[in-house]
mmCIF file of C-alpha atoms in Angstrom:
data_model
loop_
_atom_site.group_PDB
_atom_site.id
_atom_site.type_symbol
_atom_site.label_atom_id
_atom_site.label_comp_id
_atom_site.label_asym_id
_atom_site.label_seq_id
_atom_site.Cartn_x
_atom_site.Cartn_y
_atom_site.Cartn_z
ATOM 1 C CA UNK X 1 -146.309 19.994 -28.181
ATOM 2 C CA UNK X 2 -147.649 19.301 -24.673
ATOM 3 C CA UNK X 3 -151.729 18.033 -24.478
ATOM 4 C CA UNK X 4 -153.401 19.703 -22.226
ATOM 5 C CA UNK X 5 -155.052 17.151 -19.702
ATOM 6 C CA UNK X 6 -158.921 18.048 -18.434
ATOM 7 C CA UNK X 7 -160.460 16.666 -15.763
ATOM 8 C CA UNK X 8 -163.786 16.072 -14.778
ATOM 9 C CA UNK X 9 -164.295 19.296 -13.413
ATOM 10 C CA UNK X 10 -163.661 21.039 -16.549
ATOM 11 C CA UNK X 11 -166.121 19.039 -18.243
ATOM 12 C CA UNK X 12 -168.498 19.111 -15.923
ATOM 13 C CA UNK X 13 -168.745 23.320 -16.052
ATOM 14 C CA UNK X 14 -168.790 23.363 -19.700
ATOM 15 C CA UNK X 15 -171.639 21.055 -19.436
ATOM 16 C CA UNK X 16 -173.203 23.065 -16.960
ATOM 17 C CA UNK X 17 -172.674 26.477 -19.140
ATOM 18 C CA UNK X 18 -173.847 24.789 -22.204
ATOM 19 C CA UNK X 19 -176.806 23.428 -20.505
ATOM 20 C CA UNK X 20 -177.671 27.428 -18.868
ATOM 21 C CA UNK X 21 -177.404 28.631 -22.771
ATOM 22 C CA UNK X 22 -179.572 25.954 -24.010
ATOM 23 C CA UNK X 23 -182.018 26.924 -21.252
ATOM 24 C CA UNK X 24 -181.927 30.790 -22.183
ATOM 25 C CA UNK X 25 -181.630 30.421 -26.006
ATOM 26 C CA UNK X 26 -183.868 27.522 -27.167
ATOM 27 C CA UNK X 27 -187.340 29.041 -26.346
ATOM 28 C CA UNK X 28 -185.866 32.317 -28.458
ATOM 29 C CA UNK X 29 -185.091 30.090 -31.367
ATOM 30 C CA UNK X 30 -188.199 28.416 -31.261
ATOM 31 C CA UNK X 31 -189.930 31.766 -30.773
ATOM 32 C CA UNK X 32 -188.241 33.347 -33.835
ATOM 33 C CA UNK X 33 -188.785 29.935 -35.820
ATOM 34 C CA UNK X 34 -192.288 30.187 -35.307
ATOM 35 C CA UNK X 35 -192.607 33.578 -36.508
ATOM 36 C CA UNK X 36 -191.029 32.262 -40.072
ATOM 37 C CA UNK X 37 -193.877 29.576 -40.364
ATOM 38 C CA UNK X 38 -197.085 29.637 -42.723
ATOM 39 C CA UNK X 39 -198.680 28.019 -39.264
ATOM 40 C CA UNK X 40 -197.177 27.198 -36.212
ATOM 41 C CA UNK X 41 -199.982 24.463 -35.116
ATOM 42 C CA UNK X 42 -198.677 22.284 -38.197
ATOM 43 C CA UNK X 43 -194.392 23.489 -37.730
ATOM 44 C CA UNK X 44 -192.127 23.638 -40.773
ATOM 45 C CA UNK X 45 -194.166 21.634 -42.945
ATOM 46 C CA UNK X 46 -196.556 24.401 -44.010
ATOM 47 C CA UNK X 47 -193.399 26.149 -45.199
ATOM 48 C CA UNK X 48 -191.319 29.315 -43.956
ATOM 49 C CA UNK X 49 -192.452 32.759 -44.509
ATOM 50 C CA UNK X 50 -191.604 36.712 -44.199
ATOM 51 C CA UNK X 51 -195.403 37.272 -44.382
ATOM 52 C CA UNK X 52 -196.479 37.942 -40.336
ATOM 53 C CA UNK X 53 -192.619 40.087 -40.320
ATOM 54 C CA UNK X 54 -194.363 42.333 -42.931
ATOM 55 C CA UNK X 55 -197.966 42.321 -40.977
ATOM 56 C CA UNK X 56 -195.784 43.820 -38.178
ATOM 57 C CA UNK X 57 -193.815 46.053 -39.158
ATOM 58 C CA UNK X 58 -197.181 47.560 -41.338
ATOM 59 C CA UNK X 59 -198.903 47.726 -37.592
ATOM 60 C CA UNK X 60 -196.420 48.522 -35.350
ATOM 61 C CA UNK X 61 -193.582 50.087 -36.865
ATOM 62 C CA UNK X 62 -194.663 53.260 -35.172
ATOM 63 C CA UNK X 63 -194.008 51.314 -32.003
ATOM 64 C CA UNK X 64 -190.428 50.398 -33.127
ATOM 65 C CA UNK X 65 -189.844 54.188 -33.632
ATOM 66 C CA UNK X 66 -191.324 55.795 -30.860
ATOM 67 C CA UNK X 67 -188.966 53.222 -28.590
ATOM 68 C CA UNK X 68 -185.648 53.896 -30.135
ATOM 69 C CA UNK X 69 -186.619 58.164 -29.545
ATOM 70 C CA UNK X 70 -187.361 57.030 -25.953
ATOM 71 C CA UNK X 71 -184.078 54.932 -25.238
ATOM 72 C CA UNK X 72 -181.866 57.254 -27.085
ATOM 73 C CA UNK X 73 -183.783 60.574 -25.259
ATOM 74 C CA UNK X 74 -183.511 58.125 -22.013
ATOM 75 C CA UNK X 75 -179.394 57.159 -22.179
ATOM 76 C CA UNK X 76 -179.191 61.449 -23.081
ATOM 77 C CA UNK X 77 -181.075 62.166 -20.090
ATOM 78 C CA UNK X 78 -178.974 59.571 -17.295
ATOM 79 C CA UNK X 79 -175.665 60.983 -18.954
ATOM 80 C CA UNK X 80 -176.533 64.438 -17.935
ATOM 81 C CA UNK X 81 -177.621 63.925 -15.009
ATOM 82 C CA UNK X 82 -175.738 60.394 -13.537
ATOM 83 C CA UNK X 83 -172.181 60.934 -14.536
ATOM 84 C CA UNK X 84 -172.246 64.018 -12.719
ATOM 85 C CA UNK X 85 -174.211 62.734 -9.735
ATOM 86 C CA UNK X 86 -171.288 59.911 -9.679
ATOM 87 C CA UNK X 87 -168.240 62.815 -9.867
ATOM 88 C CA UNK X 88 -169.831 64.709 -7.194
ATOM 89 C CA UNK X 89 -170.153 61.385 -4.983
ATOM 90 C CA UNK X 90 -166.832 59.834 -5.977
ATOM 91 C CA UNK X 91 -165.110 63.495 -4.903
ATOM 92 C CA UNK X 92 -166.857 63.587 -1.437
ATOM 93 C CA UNK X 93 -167.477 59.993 -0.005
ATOM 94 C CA UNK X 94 -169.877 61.085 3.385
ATOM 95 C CA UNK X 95 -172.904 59.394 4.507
ATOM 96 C CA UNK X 96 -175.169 61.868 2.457
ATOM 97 C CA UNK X 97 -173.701 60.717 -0.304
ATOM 98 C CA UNK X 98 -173.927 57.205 0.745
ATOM 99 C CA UNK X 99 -177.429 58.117 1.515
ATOM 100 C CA UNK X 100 -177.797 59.650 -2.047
ATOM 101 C CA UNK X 101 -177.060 56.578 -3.432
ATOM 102 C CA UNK X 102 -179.212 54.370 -1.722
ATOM 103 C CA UNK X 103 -182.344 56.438 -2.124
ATOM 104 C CA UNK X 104 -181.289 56.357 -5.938
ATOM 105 C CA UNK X 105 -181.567 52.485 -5.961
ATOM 106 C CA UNK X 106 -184.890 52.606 -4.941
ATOM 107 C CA UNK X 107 -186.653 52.732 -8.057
ATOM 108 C CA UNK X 108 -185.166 49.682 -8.900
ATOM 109 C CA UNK X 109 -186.349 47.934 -5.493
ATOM 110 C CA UNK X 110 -189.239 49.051 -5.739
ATOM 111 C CA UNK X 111 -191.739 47.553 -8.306
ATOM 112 C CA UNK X 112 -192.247 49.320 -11.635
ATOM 113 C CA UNK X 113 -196.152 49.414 -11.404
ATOM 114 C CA UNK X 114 -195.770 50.946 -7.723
ATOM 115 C CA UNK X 115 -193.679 53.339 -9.778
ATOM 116 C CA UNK X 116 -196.027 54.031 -12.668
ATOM 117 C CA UNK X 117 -198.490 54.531 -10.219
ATOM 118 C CA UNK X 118 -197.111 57.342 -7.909
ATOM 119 C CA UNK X 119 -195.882 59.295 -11.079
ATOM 120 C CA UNK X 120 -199.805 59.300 -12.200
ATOM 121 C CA UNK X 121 -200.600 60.355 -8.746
ATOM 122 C CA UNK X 122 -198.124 62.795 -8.914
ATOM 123 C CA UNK X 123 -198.168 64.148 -12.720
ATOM 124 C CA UNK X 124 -201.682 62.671 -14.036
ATOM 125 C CA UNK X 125 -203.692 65.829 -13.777
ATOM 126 C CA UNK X 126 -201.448 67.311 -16.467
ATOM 127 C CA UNK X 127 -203.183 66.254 -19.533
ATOM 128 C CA UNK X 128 -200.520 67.433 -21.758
ATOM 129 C CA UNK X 129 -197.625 65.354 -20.179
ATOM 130 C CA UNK X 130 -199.868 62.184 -19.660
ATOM 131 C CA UNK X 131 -200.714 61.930 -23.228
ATOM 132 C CA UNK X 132 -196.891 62.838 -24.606
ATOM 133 C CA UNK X 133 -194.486 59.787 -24.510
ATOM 134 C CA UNK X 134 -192.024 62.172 -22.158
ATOM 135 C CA UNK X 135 -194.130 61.211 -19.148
ATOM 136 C CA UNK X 136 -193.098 57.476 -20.334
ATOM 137 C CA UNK X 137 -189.294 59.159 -20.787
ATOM 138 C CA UNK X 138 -189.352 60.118 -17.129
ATOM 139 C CA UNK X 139 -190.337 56.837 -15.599
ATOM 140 C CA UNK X 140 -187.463 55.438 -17.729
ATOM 141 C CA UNK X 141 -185.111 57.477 -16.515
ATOM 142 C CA UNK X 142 -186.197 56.995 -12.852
ATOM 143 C CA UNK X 143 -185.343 53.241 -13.316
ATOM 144 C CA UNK X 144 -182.127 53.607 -15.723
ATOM 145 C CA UNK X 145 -180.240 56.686 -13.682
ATOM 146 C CA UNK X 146 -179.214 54.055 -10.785
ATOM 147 C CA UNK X 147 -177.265 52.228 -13.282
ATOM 148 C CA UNK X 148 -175.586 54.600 -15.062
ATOM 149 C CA UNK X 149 -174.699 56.166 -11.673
ATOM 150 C CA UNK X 150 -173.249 52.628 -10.793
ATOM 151 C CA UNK X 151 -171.079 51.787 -13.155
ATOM 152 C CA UNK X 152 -169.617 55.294 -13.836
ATOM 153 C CA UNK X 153 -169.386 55.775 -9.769
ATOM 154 C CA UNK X 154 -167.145 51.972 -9.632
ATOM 155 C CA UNK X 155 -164.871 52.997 -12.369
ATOM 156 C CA UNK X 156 -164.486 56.442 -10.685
ATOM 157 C CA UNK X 157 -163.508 54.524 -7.383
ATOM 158 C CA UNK X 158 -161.136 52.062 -8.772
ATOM 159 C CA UNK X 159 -158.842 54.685 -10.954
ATOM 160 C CA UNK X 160 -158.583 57.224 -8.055
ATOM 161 C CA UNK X 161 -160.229 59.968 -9.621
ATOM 162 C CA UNK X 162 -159.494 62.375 -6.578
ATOM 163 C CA UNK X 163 -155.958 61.889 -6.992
ATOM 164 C CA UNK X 164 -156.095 62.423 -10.641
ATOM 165 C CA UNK X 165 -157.925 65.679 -9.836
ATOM 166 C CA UNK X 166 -155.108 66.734 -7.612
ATOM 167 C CA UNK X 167 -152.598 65.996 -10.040
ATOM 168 C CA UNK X 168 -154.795 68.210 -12.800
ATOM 169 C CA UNK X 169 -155.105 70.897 -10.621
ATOM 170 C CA UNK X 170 -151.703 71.239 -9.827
ATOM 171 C CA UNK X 171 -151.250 71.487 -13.286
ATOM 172 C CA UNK X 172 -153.240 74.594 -13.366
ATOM 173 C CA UNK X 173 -156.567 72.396 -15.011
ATOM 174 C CA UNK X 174 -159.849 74.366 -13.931
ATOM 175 C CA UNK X 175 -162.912 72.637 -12.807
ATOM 176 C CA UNK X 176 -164.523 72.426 -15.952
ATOM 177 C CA UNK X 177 -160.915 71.175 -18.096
ATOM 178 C CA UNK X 178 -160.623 68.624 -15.040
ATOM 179 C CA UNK X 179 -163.701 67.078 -15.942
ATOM 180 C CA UNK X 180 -163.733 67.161 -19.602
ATOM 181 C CA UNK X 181 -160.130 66.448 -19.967
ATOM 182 C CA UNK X 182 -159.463 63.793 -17.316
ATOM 183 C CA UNK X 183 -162.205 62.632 -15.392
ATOM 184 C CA UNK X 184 -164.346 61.584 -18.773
ATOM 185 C CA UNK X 185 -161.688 60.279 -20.945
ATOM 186 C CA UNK X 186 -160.558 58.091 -18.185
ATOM 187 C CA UNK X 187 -164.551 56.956 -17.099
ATOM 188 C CA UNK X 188 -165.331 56.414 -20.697
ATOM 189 C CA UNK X 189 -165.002 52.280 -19.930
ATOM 190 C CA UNK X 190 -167.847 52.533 -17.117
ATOM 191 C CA UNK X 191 -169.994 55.139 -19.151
ATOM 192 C CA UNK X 192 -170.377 52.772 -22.094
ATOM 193 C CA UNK X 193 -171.412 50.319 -19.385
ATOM 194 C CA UNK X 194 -174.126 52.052 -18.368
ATOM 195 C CA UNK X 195 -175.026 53.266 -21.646
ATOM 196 C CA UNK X 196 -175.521 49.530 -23.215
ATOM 197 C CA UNK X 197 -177.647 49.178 -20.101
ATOM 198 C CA UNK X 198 -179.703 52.298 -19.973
ATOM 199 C CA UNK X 199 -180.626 51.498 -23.745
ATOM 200 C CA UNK X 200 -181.246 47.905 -22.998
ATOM 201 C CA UNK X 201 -183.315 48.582 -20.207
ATOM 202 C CA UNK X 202 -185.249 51.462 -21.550
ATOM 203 C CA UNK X 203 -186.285 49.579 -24.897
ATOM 204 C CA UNK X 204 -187.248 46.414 -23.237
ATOM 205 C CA UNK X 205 -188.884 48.003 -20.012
ATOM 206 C CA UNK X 206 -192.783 46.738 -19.919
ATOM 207 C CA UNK X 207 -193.675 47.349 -16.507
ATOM 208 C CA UNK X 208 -193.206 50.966 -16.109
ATOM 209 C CA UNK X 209 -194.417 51.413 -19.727
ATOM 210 C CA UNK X 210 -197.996 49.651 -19.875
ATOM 211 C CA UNK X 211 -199.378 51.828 -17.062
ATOM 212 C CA UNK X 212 -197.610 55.093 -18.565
ATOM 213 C CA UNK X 213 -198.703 54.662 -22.096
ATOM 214 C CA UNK X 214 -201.601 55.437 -23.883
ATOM 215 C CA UNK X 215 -203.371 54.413 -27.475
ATOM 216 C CA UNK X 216 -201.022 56.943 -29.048
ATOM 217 C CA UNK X 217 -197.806 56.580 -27.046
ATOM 218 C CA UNK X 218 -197.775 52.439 -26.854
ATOM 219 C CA UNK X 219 -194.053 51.458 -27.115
ATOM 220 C CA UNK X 220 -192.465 48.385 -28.074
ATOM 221 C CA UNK X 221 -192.821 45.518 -25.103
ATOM 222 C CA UNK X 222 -196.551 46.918 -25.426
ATOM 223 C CA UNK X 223 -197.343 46.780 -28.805
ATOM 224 C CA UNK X 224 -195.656 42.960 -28.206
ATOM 225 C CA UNK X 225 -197.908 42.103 -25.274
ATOM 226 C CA UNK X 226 -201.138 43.301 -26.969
ATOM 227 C CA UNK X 227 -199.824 41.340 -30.624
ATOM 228 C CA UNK X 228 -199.719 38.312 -28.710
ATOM 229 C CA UNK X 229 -203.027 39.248 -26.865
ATOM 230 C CA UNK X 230 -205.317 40.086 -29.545
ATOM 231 C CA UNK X 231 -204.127 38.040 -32.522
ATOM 232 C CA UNK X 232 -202.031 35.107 -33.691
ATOM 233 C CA UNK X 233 -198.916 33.460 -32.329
ATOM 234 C CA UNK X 234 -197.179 34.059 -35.509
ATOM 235 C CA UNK X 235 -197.891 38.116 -35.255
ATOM 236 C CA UNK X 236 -196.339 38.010 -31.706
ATOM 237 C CA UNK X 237 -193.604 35.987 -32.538
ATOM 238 C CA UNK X 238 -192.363 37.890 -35.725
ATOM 239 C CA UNK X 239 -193.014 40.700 -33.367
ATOM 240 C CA UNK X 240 -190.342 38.834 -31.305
ATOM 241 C CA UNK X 241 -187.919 39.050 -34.470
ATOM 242 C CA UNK X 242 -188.175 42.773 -35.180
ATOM 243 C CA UNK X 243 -187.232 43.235 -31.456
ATOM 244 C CA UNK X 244 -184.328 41.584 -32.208
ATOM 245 C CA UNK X 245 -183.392 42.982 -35.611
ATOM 246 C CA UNK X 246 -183.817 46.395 -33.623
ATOM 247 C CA UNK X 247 -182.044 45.768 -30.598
ATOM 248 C CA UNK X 248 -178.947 43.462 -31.119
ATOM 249 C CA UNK X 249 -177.229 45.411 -34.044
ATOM 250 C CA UNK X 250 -177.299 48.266 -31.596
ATOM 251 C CA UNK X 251 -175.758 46.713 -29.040
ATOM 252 C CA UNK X 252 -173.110 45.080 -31.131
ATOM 253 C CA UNK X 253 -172.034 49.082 -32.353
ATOM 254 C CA UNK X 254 -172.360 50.171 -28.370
ATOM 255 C CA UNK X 255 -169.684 46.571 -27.947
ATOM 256 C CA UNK X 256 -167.383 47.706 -30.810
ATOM 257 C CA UNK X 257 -167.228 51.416 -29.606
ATOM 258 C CA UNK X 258 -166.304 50.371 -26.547
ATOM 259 C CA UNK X 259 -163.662 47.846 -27.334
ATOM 260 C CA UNK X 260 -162.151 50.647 -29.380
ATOM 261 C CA UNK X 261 -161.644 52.579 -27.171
ATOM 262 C CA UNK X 262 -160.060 51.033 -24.879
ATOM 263 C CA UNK X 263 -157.766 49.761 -27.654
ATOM 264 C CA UNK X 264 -157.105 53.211 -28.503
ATOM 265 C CA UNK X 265 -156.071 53.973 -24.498
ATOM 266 C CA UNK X 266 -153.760 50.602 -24.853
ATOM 267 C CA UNK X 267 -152.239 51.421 -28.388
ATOM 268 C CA UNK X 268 -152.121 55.042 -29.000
ATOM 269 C CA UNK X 269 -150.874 56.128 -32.599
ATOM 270 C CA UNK X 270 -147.217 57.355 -32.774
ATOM 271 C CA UNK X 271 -146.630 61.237 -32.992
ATOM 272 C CA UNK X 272 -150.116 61.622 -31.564
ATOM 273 C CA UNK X 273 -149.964 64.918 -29.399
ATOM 274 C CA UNK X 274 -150.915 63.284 -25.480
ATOM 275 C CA UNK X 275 -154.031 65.162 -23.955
ATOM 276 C CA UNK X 276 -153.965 65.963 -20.220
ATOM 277 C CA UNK X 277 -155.999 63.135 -19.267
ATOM 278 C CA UNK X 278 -153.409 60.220 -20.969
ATOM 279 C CA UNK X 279 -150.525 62.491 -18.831
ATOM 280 C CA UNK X 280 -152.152 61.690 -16.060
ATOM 281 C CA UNK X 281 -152.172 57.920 -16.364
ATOM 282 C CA UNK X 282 -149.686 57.000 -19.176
ATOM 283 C CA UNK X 283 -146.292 55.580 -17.859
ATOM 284 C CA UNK X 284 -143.287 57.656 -18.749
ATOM 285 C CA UNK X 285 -141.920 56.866 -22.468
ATOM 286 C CA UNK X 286 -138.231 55.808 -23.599
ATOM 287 C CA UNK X 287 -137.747 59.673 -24.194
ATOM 288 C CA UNK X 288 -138.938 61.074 -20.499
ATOM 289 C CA UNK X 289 -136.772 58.373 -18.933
ATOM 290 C CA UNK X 290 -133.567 59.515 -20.906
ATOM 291 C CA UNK X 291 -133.954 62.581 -19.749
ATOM 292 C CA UNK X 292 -133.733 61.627 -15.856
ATOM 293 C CA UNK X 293 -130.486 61.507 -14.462
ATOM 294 C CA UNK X 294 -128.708 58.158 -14.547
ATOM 295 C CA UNK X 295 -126.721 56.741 -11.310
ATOM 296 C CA UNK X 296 -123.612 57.082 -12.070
ATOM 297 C CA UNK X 297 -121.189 54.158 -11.621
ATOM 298 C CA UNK X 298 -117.454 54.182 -10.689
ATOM 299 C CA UNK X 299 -115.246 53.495 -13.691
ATOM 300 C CA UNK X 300 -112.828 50.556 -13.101
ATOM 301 C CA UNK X 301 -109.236 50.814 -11.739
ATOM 302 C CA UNK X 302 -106.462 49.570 -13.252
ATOM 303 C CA UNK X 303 -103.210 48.255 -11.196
#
């Protein structure tokens, strides 16, 4: 077998990498470790423990809840409205909508307390929506819609999704069966994109979130900020590890579900009736080019 030869460049970026991932994942590790110890001024020696876990999740569960209803309510809310705001923009390419899509990036440009702020200004005198966790829904989904709108609006533009809608239409597909049937099934790649990122985003957001919230409506980077705040480093940093036990499993399901499907789009089962949308992307089979006429080629003379 033939050795593959590396030079100096190859070890010099896996140096580099490992050196960026050492950066971003050793003051996590040392975060969670100190979450596991009896005392964190003395290290492992006074012994590992599941006590401060337990203190949390006794104090702030309701916090842990109360987030995951938000993201989930928040990644409903930008897939009603963003994918579509990104059909209606990948369709009819103008400077409004050009326009339409800058002004939705603002939110993100903008900071999140400047945010906060004008939706108190602008919603604050109704004391039944400042007190309810939806007015800390709606300042999520002011900062999450841009990137569901992004990532569904790039997949849009690179598959051609007005000639797609052509091709439905001459098929006799109405509006509605052109977006269900083709436009979705064929965006589902960039919508699971922006979902991992609107539920990301929304259960880690802090800005937005400590100037919306109130004693009854405190979320989870909140109820983190005031554990490490008001009481001991342990408490804030098993804080730290229920984060995690909340948030990474559900990003590993959002990962599998996406890597499913587009396994399913690459290997679709045999004898599997083919919806409109995979007609209008799937190459011809064995069967469809039988059926097209053949050149025909001059038989051989004999002397």
């Amino acid at each position: 077998m033939k050795t593959i030869r590396r030079g100096s460049a190859y070890w010099a970026q896996l140096a580099l990498t490992l050196l960026v991932c050492a950066f971003m994942t050793v003051p996590v590790g040392l975060s969670v470790l100190a979450g596991l110890t009896n005392n964190i001024f003395v290290g492992l020696e006074s012994g590992l423990t599941l006590r401060w876990v337990g203190e949390v999740w006794g104090l702030y569960r309701n916090t842990i809840f109360l987030s995951l209803l938000i993201a989930l309510a928040c990644l409903a809310c930008t897939l009603v409205l963003g994918v579509p705001a990104a059909y209606y923009m990948a369709l009819r390419r103008s400077r409004m909508t050009r326009l339409i899509e800058e002004l939705l990036m603002l939110p993100v440009a903008i900071p999140g307390l400047a945010t906060a702020l004008g939706l108190i200004l602008l919603y604050g005198s109704l004391s039944w929506l400042r007190t309810s966790w939806v007015f800390i829904l709606i300042g999520h989904v002011l900062f999450t819609l841009p990137f569901m709108v992004r990532s569904v609006l790039a997949i849009m533009s690179a598959i051609d999704i007005r000639t797609l809608e052509d091709a439905a239409a001459s098929l006799g597909a109405t509006r509605m069966q052109r977006f269900f049937t083709v436009v979705l099934p064929n965006c589902r790649q960039g919508i699971l994109a922006g979902a991992l990122m609107v539920v990301t985003l929304s259960v880690g957001e802090f800005n937005l979130t400590w100037m919306l919230h109130t004693p009854t409506t405190q979320t989870l980077p909140v109820g983190l900020a005031d554990s490490y705040a008001s009481m001991r480093l342990e408490i804030g940093s098993a804080y730290t590890i229920v984060f995690f036990l909340m948030i990474i499993p559900l990003l590993v399901v959002m990962q599998l579900v996406s890597a499913l499907g587009a396994r399913a789009r690459r290997h679709p089962l045999p004898d599997t009736p083919v919806p409109l949308a995979a007609s209008m992307t799937a190459p011809p089979d064995d069967a469809a080019r039988a059926s097209q006429p053949q050149p025909q080629t001059e038989a051989p003379r004999h002397a």
